[in-house]
Amino acid sequence: MKYKIRELLKSHDVIPNVISTYPIDALNANSENKFIACLKKHNCNFLCYHISRLTKYEINDIKNNGLSWGSKTLFRNKIANLPSCCDWFKDELIKHIINLRETQAENMICLSYGYLDLEEDPAYDNIFHTNWGGETIYNYYDKGDGFQNEHLRKIHNTLQKITSPCLIIVRVTAHSFFSLPQFLFEKVQNKNIEQLSGSIEICNELPEIVDIINLNKYDGIDYD
């Protein structure tokens, strides 16, 4: 079953890969500057998503308090809030975080936008909901070798049992969204955006949480 993302749409919302959700004057703009100006004039927001694997505690925390900027503090808190079945490796993961020069997404939040294909996975998104912790943590225990190390495999297996693969749907303002590559305007003008997808790094304002989708229940997004 696919998640019907159009049911989330509010006034001024745009789904980046659905042409009918853009304002008409933005579609008719003859330059990128005018295109962006139209989106800002209409106070457009974009429905994007953050792909992750989460504990029940994290799901509730994000629903209540939103996402947080990437930092060592964030990741140490993530580890500390794991349930007691993880106590045997918490110190190990925290030591890993302490020894890092910086986290993978320091002082920012990484989001994806547009078309999502979880089966063929052309954008290599699945790794983010396959392993818990985000790159900063899972790069420690998943070495990309099929878990040849028995100790690291036990960490992975323990985390798998207590977490769920999720899509965190967020609402992002046009001001934040335009740290995007320049090709968005061209794609929109050509009306060729059904397969449009990509990622952005938000560092100036926290996105609004719209919904959290459990990918054990949904196998993707329905854009119709």
mmCIF file of C-alpha atoms in Angstrom, residues 3-164:
data_model
loop_
_atom_site.group_PDB
_atom_site.id
_atom_site.type_symbol
_atom_site.label_atom_id
_atom_site.label_comp_id
_atom_site.label_asym_id
_atom_site.label_seq_id
_atom_site.Cartn_x
_atom_site.Cartn_y
_atom_site.Cartn_z
ATOM 1 C CA TYR A 3 0.935 6.568 1.191
ATOM 2 C CA LYS A 4 -1.261 9.219 -0.466
ATOM 3 C CA ILE A 5 0.825 12.347 -0.042
ATOM 4 C CA ARG A 6 -1.759 14.632 -1.687
ATOM 5 C CA GLU A 7 -3.970 14.178 1.366
ATOM 6 C CA LEU A 8 -1.419 16.261 3.277
ATOM 7 C CA LEU A 9 -1.645 19.280 0.986
ATOM 8 C CA LYS A 10 -2.663 22.595 2.482
ATOM 9 C CA SER A 11 -2.959 25.998 0.857
ATOM 10 C CA HIS A 12 0.418 27.097 -0.596
ATOM 11 C CA ASP A 13 1.886 23.583 -0.428
ATOM 12 C CA VAL A 14 3.873 22.207 -3.371
ATOM 13 C CA ILE A 15 4.922 18.613 -4.021
ATOM 14 C CA PRO A 16 8.191 19.192 -5.919
ATOM 15 C CA ASN A 17 7.617 16.495 -8.569
ATOM 16 C CA VAL A 18 3.892 17.195 -9.157
ATOM 17 C CA ILE A 19 3.417 20.015 -11.690
ATOM 18 C CA SER A 20 -0.227 20.701 -10.792
ATOM 19 C CA THR A 21 0.725 21.791 -7.271
ATOM 20 C CA TYR A 22 2.777 24.804 -8.449
ATOM 21 C CA PRO A 23 1.211 28.293 -8.738
ATOM 22 C CA ILE A 24 0.252 29.134 -12.331
ATOM 23 C CA ASP A 25 2.365 32.291 -12.472
ATOM 24 C CA ALA A 26 5.414 30.341 -11.287
ATOM 25 C CA LEU A 27 4.881 27.854 -14.123
ATOM 26 C CA ASN A 28 4.675 30.764 -16.595
ATOM 27 C CA ALA A 29 7.760 32.572 -15.266
ATOM 28 C CA ASN A 30 10.371 33.193 -17.962
ATOM 29 C CA SER A 31 13.407 33.277 -15.673
ATOM 30 C CA GLU A 32 14.591 31.489 -12.604
ATOM 31 C CA ASN A 33 14.562 34.686 -10.546
ATOM 32 C CA LYS A 34 10.915 35.295 -11.449
ATOM 33 C CA PHE A 35 10.098 31.660 -10.746
ATOM 34 C CA ILE A 36 11.555 31.892 -7.247
ATOM 35 C CA ALA A 37 9.940 35.293 -6.687
ATOM 36 C CA CYS A 38 6.523 33.834 -7.557
ATOM 37 C CA LEU A 39 6.964 30.960 -5.136
ATOM 38 C CA LYS A 40 7.950 33.350 -2.377
ATOM 39 C CA LYS A 41 5.103 35.729 -3.234
ATOM 40 C CA HIS A 42 2.651 32.868 -2.753
ATOM 41 C CA ASN A 43 4.404 31.843 0.490
ATOM 42 C CA CYS A 44 4.902 28.391 -0.979
ATOM 43 C CA ASN A 45 5.979 25.484 1.168
ATOM 44 C CA PHE A 46 7.404 22.225 -0.145
ATOM 45 C CA LEU A 47 6.581 18.772 1.142
ATOM 46 C CA CYS A 48 9.901 16.983 1.549
ATOM 47 C CA TYR A 49 10.980 14.047 3.659
ATOM 48 C CA HIS A 50 13.705 12.789 5.945
ATOM 49 C CA ILE A 51 14.421 9.066 5.674
ATOM 50 C CA SER A 52 15.364 7.366 8.908
ATOM 51 C CA ARG A 53 15.020 4.352 11.180
ATOM 52 C CA LEU A 54 13.502 5.204 14.547
ATOM 53 C CA THR A 55 12.672 3.818 17.954
ATOM 54 C CA LYS A 56 9.188 4.360 19.426
ATOM 55 C CA TYR A 57 10.713 6.962 21.737
ATOM 56 C CA GLU A 58 12.196 8.864 18.781
ATOM 57 C CA ILE A 59 8.940 8.803 16.827
ATOM 58 C CA ASN A 60 7.047 10.326 19.762
ATOM 59 C CA ASP A 61 9.815 12.835 20.445
ATOM 60 C CA ILE A 62 9.887 14.039 16.826
ATOM 61 C CA LYS A 63 6.092 14.323 16.741
ATOM 62 C CA ASN A 64 6.165 16.432 19.911
ATOM 63 C CA ASN A 65 9.387 18.415 19.477
ATOM 64 C CA GLY A 66 10.375 18.231 15.818
ATOM 65 C CA LEU A 67 13.753 17.496 14.266
ATOM 66 C CA SER A 68 17.040 18.793 15.665
ATOM 67 C CA TRP A 69 20.215 20.070 14.049
ATOM 68 C CA GLY A 70 22.979 17.520 13.572
ATOM 69 C CA SER A 71 25.539 17.671 16.384
ATOM 70 C CA LYS A 72 27.463 15.487 18.795
ATOM 71 C CA THR A 73 24.916 16.378 21.458
ATOM 72 C CA LEU A 74 22.073 15.113 19.268
ATOM 73 C CA PHE A 75 23.753 11.778 18.614
ATOM 74 C CA ARG A 76 24.814 11.262 22.213
ATOM 75 C CA ASN A 77 21.196 11.857 23.254
ATOM 76 C CA LYS A 78 19.974 9.395 20.611
ATOM 77 C CA ILE A 79 22.246 6.733 22.040
ATOM 78 C CA ALA A 80 21.417 7.543 25.670
ATOM 79 C CA ASN A 81 17.684 7.239 24.928
ATOM 80 C CA LEU A 82 17.949 3.744 23.486
ATOM 81 C CA PRO A 83 16.094 1.158 25.640
ATOM 82 C CA SER A 84 17.884 -0.942 28.245
ATOM 83 C CA CYS A 85 18.423 -3.870 25.845
ATOM 84 C CA CYS A 86 21.099 -1.670 24.242
ATOM 85 C CA ASP A 87 22.979 -0.865 27.438
ATOM 86 C CA TRP A 88 25.782 -3.294 26.558
ATOM 87 C CA PHE A 89 26.935 -1.181 23.607
ATOM 88 C CA LYS A 90 25.829 2.383 24.450
ATOM 89 C CA ASP A 91 29.223 3.396 25.848
ATOM 90 C CA GLU A 92 30.896 2.047 22.722
ATOM 91 C CA LEU A 93 28.742 4.186 20.429
ATOM 92 C CA ILE A 94 29.115 7.276 22.610
ATOM 93 C CA LYS A 95 32.905 6.856 22.535
ATOM 94 C CA HIS A 96 32.679 6.755 18.729
ATOM 95 C CA ILE A 97 30.756 10.051 18.724
ATOM 96 C CA ILE A 98 33.183 11.736 21.130
ATOM 97 C CA ASN A 99 36.148 10.787 18.949
ATOM 98 C CA LEU A 100 34.676 12.313 15.779
ATOM 99 C CA ARG A 101 35.915 15.710 14.620
ATOM 100 C CA GLU A 102 32.352 16.521 13.527
ATOM 101 C CA THR A 103 29.125 14.700 12.724
ATOM 102 C CA GLN A 104 28.026 13.744 9.222
ATOM 103 C CA ALA A 105 25.475 16.580 9.054
ATOM 104 C CA GLU A 106 26.908 19.116 11.486
ATOM 105 C CA ASN A 107 24.469 21.960 12.291
ATOM 106 C CA MET A 108 22.078 20.988 9.499
ATOM 107 C CA ILE A 109 19.274 18.607 8.556
ATOM 108 C CA CYS A 110 19.452 16.566 5.359
ATOM 109 C CA LEU A 111 16.162 16.192 3.487
ATOM 110 C CA SER A 112 15.043 14.491 0.287
ATOM 111 C CA TYR A 113 12.429 15.800 -2.141
ATOM 112 C CA GLY A 114 10.413 14.635 -5.104
ATOM 113 C CA TYR A 115 9.991 11.151 -6.506
ATOM 114 C CA LEU A 116 10.798 8.247 -4.205
ATOM 115 C CA ASP A 117 11.235 4.673 -5.464
ATOM 116 C CA LEU A 118 11.987 2.310 -2.592
ATOM 117 C CA GLU A 119 12.119 -0.770 -4.835
ATOM 118 C CA GLU A 120 14.661 0.284 -7.455
ATOM 119 C CA ASP A 121 16.202 2.900 -5.125
ATOM 120 C CA PRO A 122 17.923 5.024 -7.804
ATOM 121 C CA ALA A 123 18.970 7.657 -5.239
ATOM 122 C CA TYR A 124 20.356 5.064 -2.765
ATOM 123 C CA ASP A 125 17.891 6.191 -0.093
ATOM 124 C CA ASN A 126 17.224 2.782 1.438
ATOM 125 C CA ILE A 127 20.402 2.733 3.517
ATOM 126 C CA PHE A 128 18.920 5.501 5.678
ATOM 127 C CA HIS A 129 15.935 3.425 6.802
ATOM 128 C CA THR A 130 17.810 0.124 6.823
ATOM 129 C CA ASN A 131 20.202 1.113 9.628
ATOM 130 C CA TRP A 132 19.463 3.040 12.795
ATOM 131 C CA GLY A 133 21.330 6.190 13.780
ATOM 132 C CA GLY A 134 21.988 8.105 10.581
ATOM 133 C CA GLU A 135 25.346 7.996 8.795
ATOM 134 C CA THR A 136 27.199 9.375 11.796
ATOM 135 C CA ILE A 137 26.347 6.295 13.874
ATOM 136 C CA TYR A 138 25.768 3.505 11.362
ATOM 137 C CA ASN A 139 29.105 4.158 9.657
ATOM 138 C CA TYR A 140 30.598 2.774 12.860
ATOM 139 C CA TYR A 141 28.780 -0.558 12.994
ATOM 140 C CA ASP A 142 27.974 -1.142 9.290
ATOM 141 C CA LYS A 143 31.272 -1.424 7.431
ATOM 142 C CA GLY A 144 29.607 -2.427 4.169
ATOM 143 C CA ASP A 145 31.048 -5.948 4.413
ATOM 144 C CA GLY A 146 27.841 -7.813 5.228
ATOM 145 C CA PHE A 147 28.532 -7.648 8.969
ATOM 146 C CA GLN A 148 31.503 -9.985 8.946
ATOM 147 C CA ASN A 149 32.331 -8.799 12.463
ATOM 148 C CA GLU A 150 30.123 -10.779 14.854
ATOM 149 C CA HIS A 151 30.115 -8.078 17.551
ATOM 150 C CA LEU A 152 28.990 -5.366 15.111
ATOM 151 C CA ARG A 153 26.396 -7.737 13.661
ATOM 152 C CA LYS A 154 24.919 -8.206 17.151
ATOM 153 C CA ILE A 155 24.699 -4.416 17.558
ATOM 154 C CA HIS A 156 22.940 -4.151 14.196
ATOM 155 C CA ASN A 157 20.524 -6.990 14.958
ATOM 156 C CA THR A 158 19.630 -5.533 18.362
ATOM 157 C CA LEU A 159 18.897 -2.146 16.803
ATOM 158 C CA GLN A 160 16.794 -3.730 14.044
ATOM 159 C CA LYS A 161 14.499 -5.368 16.584
ATOM 160 C CA ILE A 162 13.643 -2.121 18.394
ATOM 161 C CA THR A 163 13.302 0.268 15.425
ATOM 162 C CA SER A 164 11.064 0.855 12.417
#
